[in-house]
Coordinates of C-alpha atoms in Angstrom, one line a residue:
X469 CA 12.5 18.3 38.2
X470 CA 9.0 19.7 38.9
X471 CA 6.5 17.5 40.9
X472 CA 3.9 19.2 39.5
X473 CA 1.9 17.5 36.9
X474 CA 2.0 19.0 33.1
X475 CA -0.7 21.2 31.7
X476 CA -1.8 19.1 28.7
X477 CA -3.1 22.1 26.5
X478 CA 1.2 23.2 27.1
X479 CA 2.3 19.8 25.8
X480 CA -0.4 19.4 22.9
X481 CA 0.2 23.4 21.7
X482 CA 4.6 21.8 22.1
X483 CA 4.2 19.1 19.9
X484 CA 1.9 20.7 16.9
X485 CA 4.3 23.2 16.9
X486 CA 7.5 20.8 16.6
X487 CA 5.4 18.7 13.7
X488 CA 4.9 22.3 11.9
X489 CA 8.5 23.2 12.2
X490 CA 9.8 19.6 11.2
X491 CA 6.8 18.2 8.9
X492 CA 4.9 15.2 9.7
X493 CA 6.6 12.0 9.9
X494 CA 8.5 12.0 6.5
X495 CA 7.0 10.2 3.4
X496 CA 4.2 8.8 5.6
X497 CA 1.0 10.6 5.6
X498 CA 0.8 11.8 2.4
X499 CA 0.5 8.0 1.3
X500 CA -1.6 6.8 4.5
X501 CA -4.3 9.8 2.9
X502 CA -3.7 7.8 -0.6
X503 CA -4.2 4.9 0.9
X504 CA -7.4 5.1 3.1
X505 CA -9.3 7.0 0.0
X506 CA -8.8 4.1 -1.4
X507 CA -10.2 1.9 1.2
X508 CA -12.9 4.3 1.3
X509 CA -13.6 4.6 -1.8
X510 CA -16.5 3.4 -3.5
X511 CA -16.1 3.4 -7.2
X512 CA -12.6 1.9 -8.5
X513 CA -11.8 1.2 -5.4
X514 CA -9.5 -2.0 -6.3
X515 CA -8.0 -0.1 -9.2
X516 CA -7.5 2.8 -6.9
X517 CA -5.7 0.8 -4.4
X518 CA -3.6 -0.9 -6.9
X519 CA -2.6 2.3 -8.4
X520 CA -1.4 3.5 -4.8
X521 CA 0.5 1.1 -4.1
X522 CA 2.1 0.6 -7.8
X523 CA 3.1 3.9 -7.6
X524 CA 6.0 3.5 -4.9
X525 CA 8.2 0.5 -6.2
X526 CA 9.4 -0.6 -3.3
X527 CA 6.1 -0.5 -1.4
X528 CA 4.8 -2.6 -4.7
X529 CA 8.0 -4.7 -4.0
X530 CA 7.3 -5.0 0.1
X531 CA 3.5 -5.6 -0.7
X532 CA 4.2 -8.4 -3.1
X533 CA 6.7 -10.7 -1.1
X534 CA 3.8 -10.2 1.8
X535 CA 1.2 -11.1 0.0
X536 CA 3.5 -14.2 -1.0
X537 CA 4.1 -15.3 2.4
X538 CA 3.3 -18.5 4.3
X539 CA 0.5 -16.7 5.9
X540 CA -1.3 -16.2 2.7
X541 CA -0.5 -20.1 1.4
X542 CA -4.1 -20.8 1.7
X543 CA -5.1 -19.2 -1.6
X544 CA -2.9 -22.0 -3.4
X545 CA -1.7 -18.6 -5.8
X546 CA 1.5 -16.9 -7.3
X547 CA 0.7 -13.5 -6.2
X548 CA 3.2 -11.8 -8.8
X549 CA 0.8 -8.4 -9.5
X550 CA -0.8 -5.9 -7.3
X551 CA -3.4 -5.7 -9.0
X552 CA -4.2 -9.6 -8.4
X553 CA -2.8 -9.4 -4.9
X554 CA -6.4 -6.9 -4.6
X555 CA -8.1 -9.3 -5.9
X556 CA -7.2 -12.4 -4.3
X557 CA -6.7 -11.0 -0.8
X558 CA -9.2 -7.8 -0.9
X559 CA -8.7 -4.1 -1.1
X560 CA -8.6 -4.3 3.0
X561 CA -6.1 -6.5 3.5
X562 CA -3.7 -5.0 0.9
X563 CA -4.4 -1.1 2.4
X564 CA -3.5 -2.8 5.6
X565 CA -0.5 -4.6 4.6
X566 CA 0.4 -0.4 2.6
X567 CA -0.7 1.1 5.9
X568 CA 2.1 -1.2 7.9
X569 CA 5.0 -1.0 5.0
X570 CA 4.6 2.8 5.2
X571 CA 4.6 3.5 8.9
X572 CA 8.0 1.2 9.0
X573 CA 9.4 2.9 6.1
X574 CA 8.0 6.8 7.7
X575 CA 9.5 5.9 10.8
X576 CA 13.1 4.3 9.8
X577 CA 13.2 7.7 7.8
X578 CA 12.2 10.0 10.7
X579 CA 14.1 8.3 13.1
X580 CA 17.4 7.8 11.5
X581 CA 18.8 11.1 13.2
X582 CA 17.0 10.1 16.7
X583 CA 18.4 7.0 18.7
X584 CA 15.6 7.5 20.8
X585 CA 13.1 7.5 18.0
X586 CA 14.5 4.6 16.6
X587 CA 13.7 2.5 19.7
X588 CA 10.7 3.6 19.9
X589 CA 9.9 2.6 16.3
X590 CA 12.0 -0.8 16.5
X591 CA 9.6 -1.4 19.1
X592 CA 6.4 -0.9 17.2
X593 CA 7.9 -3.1 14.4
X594 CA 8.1 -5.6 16.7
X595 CA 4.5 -5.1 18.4
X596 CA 3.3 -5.5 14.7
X597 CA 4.9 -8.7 14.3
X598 CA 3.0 -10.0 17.5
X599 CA -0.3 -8.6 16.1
X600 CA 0.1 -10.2 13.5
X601 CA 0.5 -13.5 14.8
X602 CA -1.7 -13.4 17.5
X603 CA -4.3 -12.5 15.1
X604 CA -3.4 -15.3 12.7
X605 CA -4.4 -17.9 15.2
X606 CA -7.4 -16.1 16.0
X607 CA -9.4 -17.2 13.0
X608 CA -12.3 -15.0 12.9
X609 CA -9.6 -12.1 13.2
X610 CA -8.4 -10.0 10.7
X611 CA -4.7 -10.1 10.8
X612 CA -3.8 -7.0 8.9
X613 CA -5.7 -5.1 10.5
X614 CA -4.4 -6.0 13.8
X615 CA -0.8 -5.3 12.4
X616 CA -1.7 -1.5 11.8
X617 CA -3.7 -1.0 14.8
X618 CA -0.5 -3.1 17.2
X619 CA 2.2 -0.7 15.5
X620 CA 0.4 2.9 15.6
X621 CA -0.4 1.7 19.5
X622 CA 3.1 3.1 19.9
X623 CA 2.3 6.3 18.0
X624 CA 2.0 8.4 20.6
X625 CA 5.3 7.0 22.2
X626 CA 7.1 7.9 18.3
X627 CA 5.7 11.5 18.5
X628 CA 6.9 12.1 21.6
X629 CA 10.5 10.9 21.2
X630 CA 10.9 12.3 18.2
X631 CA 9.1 15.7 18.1
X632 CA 9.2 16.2 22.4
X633 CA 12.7 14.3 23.3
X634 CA 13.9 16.9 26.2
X635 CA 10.2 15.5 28.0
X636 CA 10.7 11.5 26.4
X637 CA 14.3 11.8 28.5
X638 CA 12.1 12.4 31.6
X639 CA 9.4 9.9 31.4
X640 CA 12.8 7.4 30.6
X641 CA 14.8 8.3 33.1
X642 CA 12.8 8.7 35.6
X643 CA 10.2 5.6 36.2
X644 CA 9.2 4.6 32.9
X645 CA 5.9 4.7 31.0
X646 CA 3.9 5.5 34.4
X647 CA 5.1 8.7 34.3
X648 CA 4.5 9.6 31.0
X649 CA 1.1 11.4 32.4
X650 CA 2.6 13.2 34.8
X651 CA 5.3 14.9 32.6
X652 CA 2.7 15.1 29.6
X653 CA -0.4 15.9 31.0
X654 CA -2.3 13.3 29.3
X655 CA -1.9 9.8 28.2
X656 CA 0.5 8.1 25.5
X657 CA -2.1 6.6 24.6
X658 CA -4.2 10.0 23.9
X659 CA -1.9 11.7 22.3
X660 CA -1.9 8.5 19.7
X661 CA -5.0 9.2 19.2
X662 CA -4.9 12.6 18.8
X663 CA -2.1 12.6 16.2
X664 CA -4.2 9.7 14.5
X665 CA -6.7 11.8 14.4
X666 CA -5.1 14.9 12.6
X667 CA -3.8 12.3 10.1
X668 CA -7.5 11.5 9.1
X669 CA -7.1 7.7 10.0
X670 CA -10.8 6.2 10.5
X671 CA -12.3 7.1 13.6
X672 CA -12.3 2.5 14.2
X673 CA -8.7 2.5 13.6
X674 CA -8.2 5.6 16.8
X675 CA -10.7 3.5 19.1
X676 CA -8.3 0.7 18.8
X677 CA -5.2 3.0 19.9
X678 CA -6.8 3.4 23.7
X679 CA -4.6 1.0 26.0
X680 CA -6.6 -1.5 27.5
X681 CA -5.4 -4.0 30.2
X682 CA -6.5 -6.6 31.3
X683 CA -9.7 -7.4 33.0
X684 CA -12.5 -9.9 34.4
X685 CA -15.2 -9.8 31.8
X686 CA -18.8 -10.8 31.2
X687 CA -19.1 -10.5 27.7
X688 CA -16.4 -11.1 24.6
X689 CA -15.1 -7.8 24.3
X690 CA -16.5 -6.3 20.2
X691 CA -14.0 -6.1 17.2
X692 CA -12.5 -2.8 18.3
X693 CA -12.0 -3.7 22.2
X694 CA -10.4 -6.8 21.1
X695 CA -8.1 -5.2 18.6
X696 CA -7.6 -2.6 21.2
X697 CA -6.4 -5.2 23.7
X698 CA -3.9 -7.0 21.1
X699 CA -2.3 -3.8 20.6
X700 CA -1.7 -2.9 24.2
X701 CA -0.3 -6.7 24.7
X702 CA 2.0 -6.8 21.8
X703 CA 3.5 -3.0 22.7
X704 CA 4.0 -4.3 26.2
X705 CA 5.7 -7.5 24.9
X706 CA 7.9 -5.5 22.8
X707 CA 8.8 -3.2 25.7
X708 CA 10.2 -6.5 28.0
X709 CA 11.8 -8.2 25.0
X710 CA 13.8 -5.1 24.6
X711 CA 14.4 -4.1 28.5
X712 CA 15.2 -7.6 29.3
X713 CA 18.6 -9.9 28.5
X714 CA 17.3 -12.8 25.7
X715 CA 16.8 -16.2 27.1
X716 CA 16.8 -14.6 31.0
X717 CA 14.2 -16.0 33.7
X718 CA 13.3 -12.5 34.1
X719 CA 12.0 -12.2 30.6
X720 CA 10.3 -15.3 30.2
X721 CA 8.7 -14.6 33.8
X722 CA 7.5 -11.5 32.3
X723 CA 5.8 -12.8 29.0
X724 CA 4.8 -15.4 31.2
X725 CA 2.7 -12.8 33.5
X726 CA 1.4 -10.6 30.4
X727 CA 0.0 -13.7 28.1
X728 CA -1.3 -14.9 31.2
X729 CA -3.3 -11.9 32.3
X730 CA -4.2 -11.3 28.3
X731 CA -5.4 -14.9 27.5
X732 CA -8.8 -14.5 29.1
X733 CA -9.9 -11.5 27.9
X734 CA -8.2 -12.3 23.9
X735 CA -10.3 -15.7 24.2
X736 CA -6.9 -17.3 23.5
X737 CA -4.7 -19.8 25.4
X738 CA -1.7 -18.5 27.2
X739 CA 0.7 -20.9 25.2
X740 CA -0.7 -19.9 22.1
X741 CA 0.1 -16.2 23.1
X742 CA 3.4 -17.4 24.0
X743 CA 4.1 -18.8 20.5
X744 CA 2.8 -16.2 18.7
X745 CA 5.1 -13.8 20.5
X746 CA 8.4 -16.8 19.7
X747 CA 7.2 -16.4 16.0
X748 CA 6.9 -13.0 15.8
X749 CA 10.5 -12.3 16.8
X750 CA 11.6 -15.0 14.2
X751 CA 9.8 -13.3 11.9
X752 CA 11.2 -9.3 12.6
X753 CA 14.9 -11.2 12.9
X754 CA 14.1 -12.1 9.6
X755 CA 12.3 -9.5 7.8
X756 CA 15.4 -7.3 6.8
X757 CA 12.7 -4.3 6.1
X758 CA 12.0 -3.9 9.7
X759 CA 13.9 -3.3 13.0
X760 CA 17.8 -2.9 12.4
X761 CA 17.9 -2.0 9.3
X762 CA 21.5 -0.5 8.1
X763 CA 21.3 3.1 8.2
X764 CA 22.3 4.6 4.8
X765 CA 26.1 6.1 5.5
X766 CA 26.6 10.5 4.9
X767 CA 27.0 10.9 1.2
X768 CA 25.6 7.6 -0.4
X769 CA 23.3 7.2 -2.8
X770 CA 20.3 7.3 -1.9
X771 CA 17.6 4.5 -2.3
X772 CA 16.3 4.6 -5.9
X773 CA 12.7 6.7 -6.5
X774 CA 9.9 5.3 -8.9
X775 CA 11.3 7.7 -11.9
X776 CA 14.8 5.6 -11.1
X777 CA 12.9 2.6 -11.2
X778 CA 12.0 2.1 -14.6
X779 CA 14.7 0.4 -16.6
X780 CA 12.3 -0.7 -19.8
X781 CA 11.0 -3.8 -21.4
X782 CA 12.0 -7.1 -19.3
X783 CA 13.9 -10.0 -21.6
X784 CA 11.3 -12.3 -20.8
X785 CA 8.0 -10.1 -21.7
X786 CA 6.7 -12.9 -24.1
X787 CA 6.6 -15.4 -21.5
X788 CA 5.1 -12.6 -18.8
X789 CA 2.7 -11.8 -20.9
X790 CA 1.4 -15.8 -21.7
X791 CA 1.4 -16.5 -18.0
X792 CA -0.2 -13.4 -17.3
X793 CA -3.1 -14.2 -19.6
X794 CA -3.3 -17.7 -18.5
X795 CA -3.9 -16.2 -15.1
X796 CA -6.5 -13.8 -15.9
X797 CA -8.2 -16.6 -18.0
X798 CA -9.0 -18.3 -14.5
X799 CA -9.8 -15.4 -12.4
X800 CA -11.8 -13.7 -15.1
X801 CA -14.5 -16.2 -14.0
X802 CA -14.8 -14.6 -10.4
X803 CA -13.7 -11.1 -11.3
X804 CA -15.6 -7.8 -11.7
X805 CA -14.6 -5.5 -15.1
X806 CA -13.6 -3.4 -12.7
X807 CA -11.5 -5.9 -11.8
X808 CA -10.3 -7.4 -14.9
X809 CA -9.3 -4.2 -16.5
X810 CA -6.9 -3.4 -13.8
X811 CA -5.6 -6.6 -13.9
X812 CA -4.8 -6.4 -17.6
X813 CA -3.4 -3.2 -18.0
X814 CA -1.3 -3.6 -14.7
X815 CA -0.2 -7.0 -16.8
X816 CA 0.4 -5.0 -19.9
X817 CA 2.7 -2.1 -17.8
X818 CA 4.5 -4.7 -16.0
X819 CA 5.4 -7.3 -18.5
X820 CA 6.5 -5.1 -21.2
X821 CA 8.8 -2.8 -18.9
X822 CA 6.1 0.4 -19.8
X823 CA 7.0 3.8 -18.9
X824 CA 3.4 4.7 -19.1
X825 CA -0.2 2.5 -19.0
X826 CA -3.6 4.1 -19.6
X827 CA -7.1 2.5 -20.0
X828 CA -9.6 5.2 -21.9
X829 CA -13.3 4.3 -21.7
X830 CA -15.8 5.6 -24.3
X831 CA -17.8 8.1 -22.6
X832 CA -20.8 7.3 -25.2
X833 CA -23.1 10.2 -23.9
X834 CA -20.3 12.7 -23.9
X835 CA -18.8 12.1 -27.4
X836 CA -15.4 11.6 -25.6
X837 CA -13.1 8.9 -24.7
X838 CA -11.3 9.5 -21.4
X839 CA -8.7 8.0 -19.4
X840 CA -9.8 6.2 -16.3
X841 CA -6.9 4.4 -14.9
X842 CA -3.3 5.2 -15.4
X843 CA 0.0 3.9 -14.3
X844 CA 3.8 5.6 -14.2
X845 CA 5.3 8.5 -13.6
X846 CA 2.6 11.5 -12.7
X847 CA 0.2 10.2 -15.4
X848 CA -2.3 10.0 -13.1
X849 CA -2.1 13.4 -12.2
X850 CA -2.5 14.8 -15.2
X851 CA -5.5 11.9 -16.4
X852 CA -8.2 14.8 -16.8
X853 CA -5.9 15.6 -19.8
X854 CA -6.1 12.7 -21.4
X855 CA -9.4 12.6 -23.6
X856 CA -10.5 13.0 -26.8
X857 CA -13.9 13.3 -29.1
X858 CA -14.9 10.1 -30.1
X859 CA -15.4 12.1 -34.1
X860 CA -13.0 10.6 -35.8
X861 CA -9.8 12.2 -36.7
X862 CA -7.4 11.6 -39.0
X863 CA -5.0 10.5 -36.1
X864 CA -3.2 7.0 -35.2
X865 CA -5.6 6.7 -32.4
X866 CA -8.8 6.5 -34.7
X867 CA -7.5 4.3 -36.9
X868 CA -6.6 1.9 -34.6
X869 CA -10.3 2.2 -33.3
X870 CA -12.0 2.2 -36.7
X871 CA -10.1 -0.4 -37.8
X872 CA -10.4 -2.3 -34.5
X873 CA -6.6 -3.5 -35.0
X874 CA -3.3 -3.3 -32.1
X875 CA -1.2 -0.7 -33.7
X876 CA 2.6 -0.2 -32.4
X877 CA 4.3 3.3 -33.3
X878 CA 8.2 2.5 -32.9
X879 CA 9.0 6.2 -33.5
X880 CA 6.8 9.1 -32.6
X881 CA 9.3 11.5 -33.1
X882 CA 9.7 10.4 -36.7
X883 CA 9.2 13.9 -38.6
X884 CA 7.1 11.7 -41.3
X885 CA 4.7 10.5 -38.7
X886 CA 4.1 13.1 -36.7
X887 CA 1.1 15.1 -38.4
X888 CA -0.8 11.4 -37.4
X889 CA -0.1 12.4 -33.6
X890 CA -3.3 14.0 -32.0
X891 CA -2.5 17.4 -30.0
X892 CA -4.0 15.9 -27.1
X893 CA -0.8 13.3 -27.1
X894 CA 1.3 15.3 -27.7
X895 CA 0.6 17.7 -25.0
X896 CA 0.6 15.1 -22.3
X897 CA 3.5 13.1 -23.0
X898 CA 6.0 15.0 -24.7
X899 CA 8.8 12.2 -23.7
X900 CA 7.3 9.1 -25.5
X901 CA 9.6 7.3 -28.1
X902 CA 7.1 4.3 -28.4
X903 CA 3.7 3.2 -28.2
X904 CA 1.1 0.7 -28.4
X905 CA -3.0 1.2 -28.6
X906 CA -5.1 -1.6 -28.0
X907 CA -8.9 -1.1 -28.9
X908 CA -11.4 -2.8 -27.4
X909 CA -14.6 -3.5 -29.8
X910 CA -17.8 -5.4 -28.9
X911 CA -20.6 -5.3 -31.9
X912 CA -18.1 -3.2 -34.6
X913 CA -18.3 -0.7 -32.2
X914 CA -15.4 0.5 -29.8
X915 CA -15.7 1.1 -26.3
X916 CA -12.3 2.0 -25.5
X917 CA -8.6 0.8 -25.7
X918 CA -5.3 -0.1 -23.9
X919 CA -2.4 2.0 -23.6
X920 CA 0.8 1.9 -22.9
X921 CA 4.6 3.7 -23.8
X922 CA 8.1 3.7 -23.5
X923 CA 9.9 7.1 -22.9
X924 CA 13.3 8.4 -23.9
X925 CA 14.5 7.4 -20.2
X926 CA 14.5 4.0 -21.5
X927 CA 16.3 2.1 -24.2
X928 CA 14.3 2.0 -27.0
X929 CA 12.0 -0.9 -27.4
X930 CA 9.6 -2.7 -29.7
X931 CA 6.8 -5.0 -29.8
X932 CA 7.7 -8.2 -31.0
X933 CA 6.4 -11.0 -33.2
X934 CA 6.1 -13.5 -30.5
X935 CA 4.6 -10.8 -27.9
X936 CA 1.8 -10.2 -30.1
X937 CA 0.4 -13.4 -29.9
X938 CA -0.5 -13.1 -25.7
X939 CA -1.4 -9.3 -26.4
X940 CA -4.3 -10.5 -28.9
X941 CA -5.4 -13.0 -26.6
X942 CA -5.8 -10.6 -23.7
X943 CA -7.7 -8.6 -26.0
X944 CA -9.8 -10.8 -27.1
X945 CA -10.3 -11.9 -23.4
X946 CA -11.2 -8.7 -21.9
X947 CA -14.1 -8.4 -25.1
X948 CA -15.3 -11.4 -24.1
X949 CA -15.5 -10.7 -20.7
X950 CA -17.2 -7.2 -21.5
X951 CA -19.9 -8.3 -23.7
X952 CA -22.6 -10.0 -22.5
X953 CA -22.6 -7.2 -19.2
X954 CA -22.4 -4.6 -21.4
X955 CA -25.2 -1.5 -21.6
X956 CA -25.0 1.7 -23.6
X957 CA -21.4 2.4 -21.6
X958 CA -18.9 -0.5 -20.0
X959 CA -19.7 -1.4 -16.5
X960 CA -15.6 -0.8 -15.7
X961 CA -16.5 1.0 -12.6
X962 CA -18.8 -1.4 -10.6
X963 CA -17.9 -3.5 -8.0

């Protein structure tokens, strides 16, 4: 082995290479784009979020139980929608809580074929945990955020055992993480940032991926620097809890010496460190989505996809629908439109098992109605389809709007009915048995409608007698809501 320190140009061109050949992590950076556009954005930005997340069911699933945990008890609320998890706990804190369930999913994925990747990720799992805690007791901290920023800490470490193992095997075997620079050429640390970087992650999330250690200081280190240092204490916590035997004096003497040299510059007690690192591995022992999950055996199944997912109208959808109204009832006294409609039509999708959801807006000045948020399957990659003029027509969609009354088509593909079926439908959802519009009217004149359908992937369903009862009332909800904001167009889009 060379004593000669790497050329870190050699080991940067190495590992862009690798990711070109073998993809980025798998399944993760595609949805960590989705996900910070939505953080970013500026108009529909809840909706937007909400429409990420809802399209992976088991990041909805992950997301949910989260944002039902004893950590979020102090909003006194059955989180059971995304949409209301947005809305109750912000558009942050639920891109942050996405942003962690993805980088564990991306990782158990990418590091299923790689023992050495797989510690490396366990670890960051882990580091998250402490983040997380750490940050809880820090009141003025944000404790998602800290989560995010304390697992892609290890990033660099993840990219380099999986993509670069032949050089992770030396800086392992042959004096740890000090030598990591010498067989690199640069940092861990840097290449986190680096990678972070390429991804498109906000340029505050990279500062916070710098290891910082501990140090006498003047001044309370700023938001960044102090995120910065929680990372680089939780990763080295992680690394001793899995180098060390459980319960051994040399592990305790070692998270002994790292809270200690931390509390200072964290501004919190050494005990407090200690506990939060005790509670974080309670919590990873019991968080079955995390470290040690069961690796999926050669030739099972695999883990169902969102298309999979949908298995129709729920028993209960009557009594989903009444609670879900209740709900919005209350919060429609704090919410924006924006954030109303999402709720509603989220409400709508969920309780009646929709294979499809849709909310079209009255574009007054264009003539058109369009559809601004959608849910299931690609239907939001194909919403620039879905408009109409605002004329009328002698379709099913106009006559639910002129006659400002819920219709529900059981059959679409009835032969007698299906001359009252715009082209436009048609066209975009060639797979619907069943649907349901919704118009929405303020003064006798509409300003757009709820949509929603059930395809031929899942048993046929109807709209029943005691479901239409709830459906009215949300209807008559959202109008109310609407009206006394409401200029020449609906204000659905402000914050």
């Amino acid at each position: 082995m060379s004593d000669k320190p790497a050329d870190s140009e050699q080991t940067l061109q190495l590992l862009w290479t690798r990711v070109r050949q073998r993809g980025d992590l798998p399944g993760f950076s595609k949805v960590v784009s989705s996900i910070l556009a939505a953080m970013r954005g500026e108009d529909d930005r809840d909706f937007n979020m909400a429409s990420t997340v809802l399209s992976d069911p088991g990041l909805t699933q992950k997301v949910l139980r989260l944002a039902n945990s004893p950590m979020y008890a102090v909003f006194g609320r059955d989180i059971n929608t995304v949409s209301k998890a947005v809305v109750v706990l912000g558009t942050d804190a639920i891109g942050h809580l996405a942003l962690g369930v993805k980088l564990i999913d991306g990782l158990s994925v990418a590091s299923a074929d790689s023992a050495l990747a797989r510690g490396e990720m366990e670890k960051a799992v882990l580091s998250g945990h402490i983040g997380r805690q750490v940050a809880a007791g820090a009141s003025t901290r944000d404790a998602e955020e800290a989560v995010v920023c304390s697992m892609l800490h290890a990033l660099g470490r993840m990219m380099v055992a999986f993509y670069l193992p032949e050089m992770w095997q030396q800086i392992t075997t042959g004096g740890g993480m000090e030598r990591a620079r010498h067989v690199l050429g640069l940092g861990l640390d840097q290449i986190g940032r680096m990678v972070a970087l390429r991804w498109g992650l906000p340029n505050t999330l990279v500062d916070t991926l710098k290891d910082l250690y501990p140090s006498a200081l003047d001044e309370p280190l700023d938001h960044n620097a102090w995120l910065a240092a929680v990372s680089t204490m939780s990763l080295s916590c992680a690394d001793v809890l899995f180098a060390e035997a459980p319960d051994s004096p040399e592990l305790a003497a070692a998270l002994a010496r790292i809270t200690e040299d931390y509390a200072g510059m964290l501004g919190v007690d050494a005990s407090q460190l200690l506990l939060a690192v005790e509670t974080a591995q309670q919590a990873a022992r019991d968080d079955g989505a995390t470290a040690s999950r069961p690796q999926r055996p050669a030739g099972a199944a695999p883990v169902a996809t969102a298309a999979a997912a949908v298995s129709g109208k729920p028993a209960d959808a009557a009594q989903l629908l009444a609670r879900g109204v209740a709900d919005l009832r209350e919060l429609s006294l704090t919410s924006s439109n924006a954030q109303l409609m999402t709720m509603a039509l989220e409400l709508l999708f969920k309780s009646l098992g929709f294979s499809h959801g849709a909310l079209f807006q009255r574009i007054v000045k264009d003539g058109r109605y369009q559809a601004r948020m959608c849910l299931g399957g690609k239907l939001q990659e194909i919403a620039a389809r879905l408009t109409f003029e605002d004329a009328y027509q002698p379709d099913v969609f106009h006559a639910a709007l002129a006659n400002d009354k819920m219709i529900f088509v059981e059959n679409a593909r009835d032969p007698a009915f299906i001359n009252k079926l715009p082209r436009w439908w048609k066209d975009a959802l060639p797979t619907t048995r069943s649907f349901v519009v919704m118009p929405l009217t303020i003064n006798r004149s509409p300003i757009g409608f709820l949509y929603g359908d059930w395809d031929m992937s899942v048993a046929p369903s109807k709209v029943e007698a005691a479901e239409v009862v709830p459906m009215n009332e949300l209807r008559a909800l959202l109008v109310r809501a609407l009206q006394p904001q409401r200029p020449v167009e609906p204000t659905w889009n402000r914050r």
